[in-house]
């Protein structure tokens, strides 16, 4: 492996922490950081996305993983994160490896300016041969406002830095066509269409927040960003380089087709729905075929509290997500304009504009290789009479 690469490595809590006594697995940490230090010396840029803060802090708050609530996990993360980073610093120093901590929230990854600021910070760390270690800020994240799992976080990071490889280390060798405990289970070496394998990905680990399903979602996000994903077992000796050198078995998720622009990739890979629009089927067809925008005349219903610049998910009348795009207006302005079609826009919102609700230049039409999000089930904020 002579070509220098940008590589994002993701490790979960089950690899870092012993599930019984909730203490660090130092043997794994030593093997991992020794491997990453060597790869960095070879000229590769590495980012590590790491779970583990909640698992390590549970002992301090007196809870087991199966009984801990949201507040318990937030407190545990606040206790465990310093322990985790201290361990990383101590082990990394043995291999002359400098590390830096970056804690992010879903809002950091979804808001365009924050997203770019994080990217610039990581690129500067690369310039100084420092390994960024990224984790979700679990001490302030809630069930409703969080990245959701570090698998998808790692995919967002891979998209952010335009990585060559996303390597997700887990407790199994890779993906099987059914539960690996089934004697008839077959190992899947290579994946082109992630959606074909979702039914075989149920189940999560005791310590983790996601299972193989979240890894498939992460792989799809990475695919659409032009990043190849590898899912492999987190062994102790050379866990990353052994995969890059094809020395052991793993599942490879291939990149499909041409990669869109960085802005369009950012539009496609969403962690949270800010708002939704439902449009008429003929409008949805026009969006798909002619890449047209969405005007106030096209809207059937609106959901969510969003602001100008948020990403909206656009559905047709049948509940199928057809596109995502940047809104030019807040939810309040959009609601007013859609309710008062008989009035000039400037009389409704107080200023002149010729902009569509979502402009054609800021729309990404979802192709077959994008995993769609189901339309929200709660009542819409506004339904426009036909």
Tab-separated table of C-alpha atoms in Angstrom:
chain	number	residue	atom	x	y	z
A	1	UNK	CA	0.000	0.000	0.000
A	2	UNK	CA	2.222	2.792	-1.315
A	3	UNK	CA	-0.457	5.376	-2.188
A	4	UNK	CA	-1.028	7.949	0.541
A	5	UNK	CA	-4.641	8.042	1.682
A	6	UNK	CA	-7.095	9.807	3.941
A	7	UNK	CA	-8.507	7.094	6.182
A	8	UNK	CA	-11.325	7.340	8.722
A	9	UNK	CA	-11.351	4.544	11.307
A	10	UNK	CA	-14.376	3.922	13.499
A	11	UNK	CA	-14.310	1.770	16.629
A	12	UNK	CA	-17.226	0.989	18.910
A	13	UNK	CA	-17.653	0.616	22.650
A	14	UNK	CA	-17.639	-3.195	22.488
A	15	UNK	CA	-14.027	-3.118	21.241
A	16	UNK	CA	-12.846	-0.502	23.744
A	17	UNK	CA	-14.625	-1.529	26.949
A	18	UNK	CA	-15.054	-4.829	28.737
A	19	UNK	CA	-18.806	-5.489	28.886
A	20	UNK	CA	-18.652	-7.021	32.381
A	21	UNK	CA	-16.587	-4.553	34.427
A	22	UNK	CA	-16.793	-1.596	31.992
A	23	UNK	CA	-13.045	-1.013	31.934
A	24	UNK	CA	-10.763	-0.254	29.010
A	25	UNK	CA	-9.283	-2.991	26.826
A	26	UNK	CA	-5.716	-1.684	26.830
A	27	UNK	CA	-4.432	-4.520	24.634
A	28	UNK	CA	-6.748	-3.434	21.826
A	29	UNK	CA	-5.892	0.244	22.306
A	30	UNK	CA	-2.161	-0.507	22.120
A	31	UNK	CA	-2.558	-2.563	18.953
A	32	UNK	CA	-4.760	0.092	17.333
A	33	UNK	CA	-2.610	3.131	18.121
A	34	UNK	CA	0.602	1.332	17.251
A	35	UNK	CA	-0.924	0.536	13.855
A	36	UNK	CA	-2.232	4.071	13.297
A	37	UNK	CA	1.126	5.579	14.264
A	38	UNK	CA	2.879	3.433	11.675
A	39	UNK	CA	0.346	4.347	8.993
A	40	UNK	CA	0.808	8.018	9.809
A	41	UNK	CA	4.587	7.660	9.467
A	42	UNK	CA	3.961	6.226	5.994
A	43	UNK	CA	2.254	9.502	5.074
A	44	UNK	CA	-1.414	8.589	5.499
A	45	UNK	CA	-3.819	11.026	7.157
A	46	UNK	CA	-5.884	9.216	9.802
A	47	UNK	CA	-9.017	10.224	11.713
A	48	UNK	CA	-10.318	8.074	14.544
A	49	UNK	CA	-14.003	8.175	15.504
A	50	UNK	CA	-14.333	6.533	18.872
A	51	UNK	CA	-17.193	5.531	21.128
A	52	UNK	CA	-16.596	4.519	24.737
A	53	UNK	CA	-17.199	7.534	26.975
A	54	UNK	CA	-20.621	6.359	28.171
A	55	UNK	CA	-19.476	2.788	28.818
A	56	UNK	CA	-16.464	3.951	30.832
A	57	UNK	CA	-18.470	6.404	32.931
A	58	UNK	CA	-21.336	4.112	33.921
A	59	UNK	CA	-19.463	2.713	36.922
A	60	UNK	CA	-19.078	6.229	38.300
A	61	UNK	CA	-22.833	6.887	38.116
A	62	UNK	CA	-23.637	3.432	39.468
A	63	UNK	CA	-25.561	2.109	36.478
A	64	UNK	CA	-25.393	-0.903	34.180
A	65	UNK	CA	-25.853	-0.369	30.398
A	66	UNK	CA	-29.210	-2.123	30.307
A	67	UNK	CA	-30.732	0.065	33.048
A	68	UNK	CA	-29.219	3.468	32.229
A	69	UNK	CA	-31.586	6.198	31.036
A	70	UNK	CA	-30.772	9.252	28.923
A	71	UNK	CA	-29.730	11.399	31.922
A	72	UNK	CA	-27.605	8.549	33.292
A	73	UNK	CA	-25.820	8.230	29.947
A	74	UNK	CA	-25.242	11.970	29.707
A	75	UNK	CA	-23.685	11.979	33.172
A	76	UNK	CA	-21.689	8.851	32.346
A	77	UNK	CA	-20.345	10.496	29.179
A	78	UNK	CA	-19.198	13.522	31.180
A	79	UNK	CA	-17.346	11.173	33.560
A	80	UNK	CA	-16.031	8.777	30.937
A	81	UNK	CA	-14.750	11.157	28.254
A	82	UNK	CA	-11.761	12.411	30.320
A	83	UNK	CA	-10.877	8.812	31.198
A	84	UNK	CA	-11.046	7.809	27.540
A	85	UNK	CA	-8.916	10.689	26.256
A	86	UNK	CA	-6.379	10.287	29.059
A	87	UNK	CA	-5.980	6.641	28.070
A	88	UNK	CA	-5.614	7.554	24.405
A	89	UNK	CA	-2.950	10.164	25.233
A	90	UNK	CA	-0.989	7.787	27.450
A	91	UNK	CA	-0.995	4.933	24.946
A	92	UNK	CA	-0.375	7.194	21.933
A	93	UNK	CA	2.666	8.748	23.609
A	94	UNK	CA	4.348	5.328	23.635
A	95	UNK	CA	4.325	5.427	19.828
A	96	UNK	CA	5.289	9.117	19.425
A	97	UNK	CA	1.743	9.858	18.265
A	98	UNK	CA	0.065	13.175	19.108
A	99	UNK	CA	-3.721	13.139	19.490
A	100	UNK	CA	-6.451	15.786	19.673
A	101	UNK	CA	-10.016	15.562	20.945
A	102	UNK	CA	-13.019	16.815	18.949
A	103	UNK	CA	-16.531	16.507	20.401
A	104	UNK	CA	-19.415	17.250	18.019
A	105	UNK	CA	-23.203	17.359	18.057
A	106	UNK	CA	-25.731	16.729	15.319
A	107	UNK	CA	-26.161	20.476	14.867
A	108	UNK	CA	-22.430	20.824	14.213
A	109	UNK	CA	-22.645	18.295	11.394
A	110	UNK	CA	-25.906	19.546	9.867
A	111	UNK	CA	-25.272	23.297	9.861
A	112	UNK	CA	-23.113	24.119	6.843
A	113	UNK	CA	-20.820	26.704	8.452
A	114	UNK	CA	-20.064	24.581	11.514
A	115	UNK	CA	-19.489	21.589	9.248
A	116	UNK	CA	-16.852	23.508	7.281
A	117	UNK	CA	-15.237	24.825	10.478
A	118	UNK	CA	-14.801	21.264	11.757
A	119	UNK	CA	-13.335	20.258	8.401
A	120	UNK	CA	-10.813	23.103	8.507
A	121	UNK	CA	-9.757	22.163	12.034
A	122	UNK	CA	-9.139	18.554	11.021
A	123	UNK	CA	-7.136	19.588	7.960
A	124	UNK	CA	-4.937	21.805	10.152
A	125	UNK	CA	-4.383	18.862	12.518
A	126	UNK	CA	-3.304	16.791	9.517
A	127	UNK	CA	-0.743	19.455	8.622
A	128	UNK	CA	0.787	19.060	12.082
A	129	UNK	CA	0.755	15.225	12.083
A	130	UNK	CA	-1.836	15.108	14.869
A	131	UNK	CA	-4.443	12.345	15.036
A	132	UNK	CA	-7.984	13.760	15.525
A	133	UNK	CA	-10.125	11.593	17.806
A	134	UNK	CA	-13.796	12.409	17.264
A	135	UNK	CA	-16.787	11.448	19.359
A	136	UNK	CA	-20.333	12.671	19.690
A	137	UNK	CA	-20.757	15.005	22.647
A	138	UNK	CA	-22.935	12.531	24.544
A	139	UNK	CA	-22.966	14.653	27.698
A	140	UNK	CA	-25.325	17.137	26.002
A	141	UNK	CA	-26.898	14.999	23.263
A	142	UNK	CA	-30.475	13.841	23.787
A	143	UNK	CA	-32.533	11.085	22.244
A	144	UNK	CA	-34.150	13.566	19.863
A	145	UNK	CA	-31.084	15.659	19.003
A	146	UNK	CA	-28.068	13.498	18.364
A	147	UNK	CA	-26.000	11.968	15.607
A	148	UNK	CA	-27.530	8.680	16.714
A	149	UNK	CA	-24.506	6.450	16.371
A	150	UNK	CA	-20.831	6.798	15.647
A	151	UNK	CA	-21.159	4.687	12.497
A	152	UNK	CA	-23.045	7.445	10.716
A	153	UNK	CA	-20.859	10.060	12.382
A	154	UNK	CA	-17.810	8.364	10.890
A	155	UNK	CA	-19.465	8.448	7.453
A	156	UNK	CA	-20.141	12.176	7.818
A	157	UNK	CA	-16.519	12.721	8.789
A	158	UNK	CA	-15.341	10.666	5.800
A	159	UNK	CA	-17.561	12.800	3.565
A	160	UNK	CA	-16.242	15.972	5.214
A	161	UNK	CA	-12.549	15.315	4.500
A	162	UNK	CA	-13.195	13.502	1.193
A	163	UNK	CA	-11.593	10.344	2.559
A	164	UNK	CA	-10.411	7.425	0.463
A	165	UNK	CA	-11.439	4.757	2.973
A	166	UNK	CA	-13.870	4.414	5.861
A	167	UNK	CA	-12.915	1.424	8.011
A	168	UNK	CA	-15.503	0.327	10.577
A	169	UNK	CA	-14.037	-2.104	13.086
A	170	UNK	CA	-16.561	-4.282	14.871
A	171	UNK	CA	-16.923	-7.572	16.760
A	172	UNK	CA	-17.544	-9.691	13.618
A	173	UNK	CA	-15.585	-10.235	10.404
A	174	UNK	CA	-18.092	-8.388	8.242
A	175	UNK	CA	-21.591	-8.792	6.819
A	176	UNK	CA	-23.409	-12.100	6.443
A	177	UNK	CA	-26.617	-12.741	4.504
A	178	UNK	CA	-28.324	-13.688	7.786
A	179	UNK	CA	-27.522	-14.029	11.495
A	180	UNK	CA	-23.905	-15.272	11.668
A	181	UNK	CA	-24.946	-17.884	14.240
A	182	UNK	CA	-27.034	-19.608	11.549
A	183	UNK	CA	-24.985	-22.504	10.069
A	184	UNK	CA	-26.294	-21.550	6.617
A	185	UNK	CA	-25.094	-17.954	6.888
A	186	UNK	CA	-22.893	-16.880	3.985
A	187	UNK	CA	-20.215	-14.225	4.229
A	188	UNK	CA	-20.598	-11.262	1.880
A	189	UNK	CA	-17.241	-10.052	0.568
A	190	UNK	CA	-18.425	-7.163	-1.596
A	191	UNK	CA	-21.505	-4.914	-1.709
A	192	UNK	CA	-22.688	-2.642	-4.489
A	193	UNK	CA	-26.285	-1.931	-3.393
A	194	UNK	CA	-26.605	-1.533	0.387
A	195	UNK	CA	-30.427	-1.607	0.259
A	196	UNK	CA	-30.348	-5.277	-0.755
A	197	UNK	CA	-28.821	-6.249	2.586
A	198	UNK	CA	-30.844	-4.286	5.144
A	199	UNK	CA	-33.097	-7.191	6.186
A	200	UNK	CA	-30.119	-9.233	7.417
A	201	UNK	CA	-28.783	-6.534	9.733
A	202	UNK	CA	-30.875	-6.673	12.921
A	203	UNK	CA	-29.445	-6.758	16.431
A	204	UNK	CA	-27.057	-4.557	18.454
A	205	UNK	CA	-24.303	-5.215	20.957
A	206	UNK	CA	-24.788	-4.785	24.703
A	207	UNK	CA	-22.655	-1.642	24.851
A	208	UNK	CA	-23.214	-0.234	21.360
A	209	UNK	CA	-25.948	2.129	20.174
A	210	UNK	CA	-26.216	0.480	16.780
A	211	UNK	CA	-25.618	-2.796	14.976
A	212	UNK	CA	-24.940	-3.851	11.402
A	213	UNK	CA	-27.958	-1.846	10.221
A	214	UNK	CA	-26.319	1.441	11.210
A	215	UNK	CA	-23.135	0.270	9.508
A	216	UNK	CA	-25.084	-0.281	6.285
A	217	UNK	CA	-26.555	3.212	6.545
A	218	UNK	CA	-23.067	4.582	7.129
A	219	UNK	CA	-21.755	2.645	4.136
A	220	UNK	CA	-24.506	4.087	1.948
A	221	UNK	CA	-23.693	7.631	3.076
A	222	UNK	CA	-20.027	7.002	2.344
A	223	UNK	CA	-20.778	5.453	-1.055
A	224	UNK	CA	-22.678	8.546	-2.116
A	225	UNK	CA	-19.722	10.689	-1.035
A	226	UNK	CA	-17.278	8.656	-3.125
A	227	UNK	CA	-15.778	6.858	-0.113
A	228	UNK	CA	-15.227	3.113	-0.021
A	229	UNK	CA	-16.305	1.442	3.235
A	230	UNK	CA	-14.710	-1.603	4.827
A	231	UNK	CA	-16.379	-3.491	7.683
A	232	UNK	CA	-13.979	-5.782	9.537
A	233	UNK	CA	-13.290	-7.422	12.871
A	234	UNK	CA	-11.379	-5.349	15.403
A	235	UNK	CA	-8.425	-7.634	16.038
A	236	UNK	CA	-5.581	-6.681	18.397
A	237	UNK	CA	-2.586	-6.918	16.054
A	238	UNK	CA	-2.510	-4.391	13.169
A	239	UNK	CA	-6.324	-4.048	12.940
A	240	UNK	CA	-6.229	-1.401	10.178
A	241	UNK	CA	-3.150	-2.114	8.055
A	242	UNK	CA	-4.001	-5.826	7.850
A	243	UNK	CA	-7.248	-4.825	6.159
A	244	UNK	CA	-5.677	-2.256	3.850
A	245	UNK	CA	-3.141	-4.891	2.764
A	246	UNK	CA	-5.876	-7.510	2.156
A	247	UNK	CA	-4.374	-9.882	4.690
A	248	UNK	CA	-7.704	-11.045	6.130
A	249	UNK	CA	-11.413	-11.318	5.380
A	250	UNK	CA	-13.717	-8.296	5.447
A	251	UNK	CA	-16.738	-6.795	3.676
A	252	UNK	CA	-16.079	-4.041	1.147
A	253	UNK	CA	-18.841	-1.574	0.177
A	254	UNK	CA	-18.011	-0.146	-3.230
A	255	UNK	CA	-18.464	3.386	-4.499
A	256	UNK	CA	-21.249	3.567	-7.100
A	257	UNK	CA	-21.233	5.931	-10.051
A	258	UNK	CA	-19.940	9.478	-10.225
A	259	UNK	CA	-19.679	11.493	-7.012
A	260	UNK	CA	-21.719	14.689	-6.789
A	261	UNK	CA	-20.294	18.059	-5.765
A	262	UNK	CA	-19.369	18.518	-2.069
A	263	UNK	CA	-22.499	20.645	-1.548
A	264	UNK	CA	-24.787	18.029	-3.104
A	265	UNK	CA	-23.116	15.267	-1.103
A	266	UNK	CA	-23.679	17.295	2.068
A	267	UNK	CA	-27.335	17.708	1.078
A	268	UNK	CA	-27.782	13.981	0.575
A	269	UNK	CA	-26.192	12.705	3.789
A	270	UNK	CA	-28.531	13.910	6.515
A	271	UNK	CA	-28.513	12.844	10.151
A	272	UNK	CA	-31.652	14.722	11.144
A	273	UNK	CA	-34.757	16.040	9.389
A	274	UNK	CA	-35.140	19.806	9.879
A	275	UNK	CA	-38.350	20.016	7.903
A	276	UNK	CA	-40.355	18.423	5.119
A	277	UNK	CA	-42.479	19.497	2.176
A	278	UNK	CA	-45.075	17.350	0.451
A	279	UNK	CA	-45.658	18.372	-3.172
A	280	UNK	CA	-48.036	17.246	-5.909
A	281	UNK	CA	-46.976	14.193	-7.888
A	282	UNK	CA	-46.615	16.127	-11.143
A	283	UNK	CA	-44.331	18.614	-9.369
A	284	UNK	CA	-42.311	15.726	-7.923
A	285	UNK	CA	-41.922	14.336	-11.442
A	286	UNK	CA	-40.738	17.737	-12.652
A	287	UNK	CA	-38.179	17.894	-9.850
A	288	UNK	CA	-36.854	14.485	-10.867
A	289	UNK	CA	-36.936	14.967	-14.648
A	290	UNK	CA	-36.154	18.651	-15.044
A	291	UNK	CA	-34.459	19.466	-11.731
A	292	UNK	CA	-36.997	22.233	-11.144
A	293	UNK	CA	-37.424	24.020	-7.810
A	294	UNK	CA	-40.393	24.120	-5.426
A	295	UNK	CA	-42.629	27.204	-5.399
A	296	UNK	CA	-45.336	28.097	-2.903
A	297	UNK	CA	-47.935	26.891	-5.442
A	298	UNK	CA	-46.500	23.372	-5.385
A	299	UNK	CA	-46.899	22.600	-1.684
A	300	UNK	CA	-49.508	20.315	-0.157
A	301	UNK	CA	-48.184	20.245	3.417
A	302	UNK	CA	-45.327	21.466	5.587
A	303	UNK	CA	-43.742	19.916	8.671
A	304	UNK	CA	-41.047	21.041	11.079
A	305	UNK	CA	-39.689	24.320	12.427
A	306	UNK	CA	-36.918	25.316	10.061
A	307	UNK	CA	-34.959	28.437	9.209
A	308	UNK	CA	-33.507	29.812	6.000
A	309	UNK	CA	-30.634	27.616	4.851
A	310	UNK	CA	-31.911	24.413	6.476
A	311	UNK	CA	-32.173	21.247	4.393
A	312	UNK	CA	-35.747	20.171	3.624
A	313	UNK	CA	-36.825	16.679	2.623
A	314	UNK	CA	-39.267	16.730	-0.288
A	315	UNK	CA	-41.908	14.007	-0.626
A	316	UNK	CA	-44.555	13.281	-3.247
A	317	UNK	CA	-48.217	12.588	-2.473
A	318	UNK	CA	-47.465	8.863	-2.070
A	319	UNK	CA	-45.001	9.481	0.784
A	320	UNK	CA	-41.892	8.799	-1.305
A	321	UNK	CA	-38.893	11.029	-0.706
A	322	UNK	CA	-37.780	12.413	-4.054
A	323	UNK	CA	-35.262	15.149	-3.206
A	324	UNK	CA	-33.530	17.271	-0.590
A	325	UNK	CA	-32.737	20.943	-0.860
A	326	UNK	CA	-31.803	24.173	0.902
A	327	UNK	CA	-34.774	26.339	1.786
A	328	UNK	CA	-34.762	30.063	1.033
A	329	UNK	CA	-37.333	30.777	3.756
A	330	UNK	CA	-38.210	29.874	7.330
A	331	UNK	CA	-41.097	27.536	8.143
A	332	UNK	CA	-43.186	30.511	9.281
A	333	UNK	CA	-42.602	32.392	6.009
A	334	UNK	CA	-43.245	29.262	3.949
A	335	UNK	CA	-46.479	28.598	5.829
A	336	UNK	CA	-47.723	32.151	5.287
A	337	UNK	CA	-46.880	32.144	1.581
A	338	UNK	CA	-48.550	28.778	1.010
A	339	UNK	CA	-51.690	29.791	2.884
A	340	UNK	CA	-52.157	33.082	1.040
A	341	UNK	CA	-51.699	32.263	-2.614
A	342	UNK	CA	-54.075	35.058	-3.621
A	343	UNK	CA	-51.799	37.721	-2.131
A	344	UNK	CA	-48.501	39.089	-3.496
A	345	UNK	CA	-45.513	37.655	-1.669
A	346	UNK	CA	-44.316	41.067	-0.436
A	347	UNK	CA	-47.698	41.641	1.237
A	348	UNK	CA	-47.455	38.304	3.010
A	349	UNK	CA	-43.868	38.311	4.320
A	350	UNK	CA	-43.055	42.020	4.158
A	351	UNK	CA	-40.396	42.111	1.435
A	352	UNK	CA	-40.071	41.439	-2.303
A	353	UNK	CA	-38.578	38.184	-3.542
A	354	UNK	CA	-38.670	36.073	-6.687
A	355	UNK	CA	-37.094	33.070	-5.013
A	356	UNK	CA	-38.696	29.640	-4.921
A	357	UNK	CA	-39.141	27.991	-1.546
A	358	UNK	CA	-36.348	25.664	-2.658
A	359	UNK	CA	-34.355	26.762	-5.697
A	360	UNK	CA	-33.506	24.316	-8.480
A	361	UNK	CA	-29.795	25.064	-8.028
A	362	UNK	CA	-29.941	23.857	-4.417
A	363	UNK	CA	-31.854	20.616	-4.951
A	364	UNK	CA	-30.412	17.112	-4.909
A	365	UNK	CA	-32.646	14.495	-6.527
A	366	UNK	CA	-32.343	11.187	-4.702
A	367	UNK	CA	-31.112	8.421	-6.960
A	368	UNK	CA	-31.714	4.701	-6.462
A	369	UNK	CA	-28.474	4.365	-4.521
A	370	UNK	CA	-29.653	6.739	-1.773
A	371	UNK	CA	-31.461	5.220	1.203
A	372	UNK	CA	-34.626	7.277	1.598
A	373	UNK	CA	-36.032	8.499	4.904
A	374	UNK	CA	-39.649	7.630	5.643
A	375	UNK	CA	-42.048	10.552	5.784
A	376	UNK	CA	-42.767	11.719	9.377
A	377	UNK	CA	-45.961	10.265	10.846
A	378	UNK	CA	-46.995	13.204	13.028
A	379	UNK	CA	-49.572	15.735	11.894
A	380	UNK	CA	-48.317	18.367	9.460
A	381	UNK	CA	-48.058	21.970	10.540
A	382	UNK	CA	-50.154	23.042	7.554
A	383	UNK	CA	-52.210	21.310	4.934
A	384	UNK	CA	-53.001	23.373	1.841
A	385	UNK	CA	-56.555	22.827	0.529
A	386	UNK	CA	-56.621	21.530	-3.034
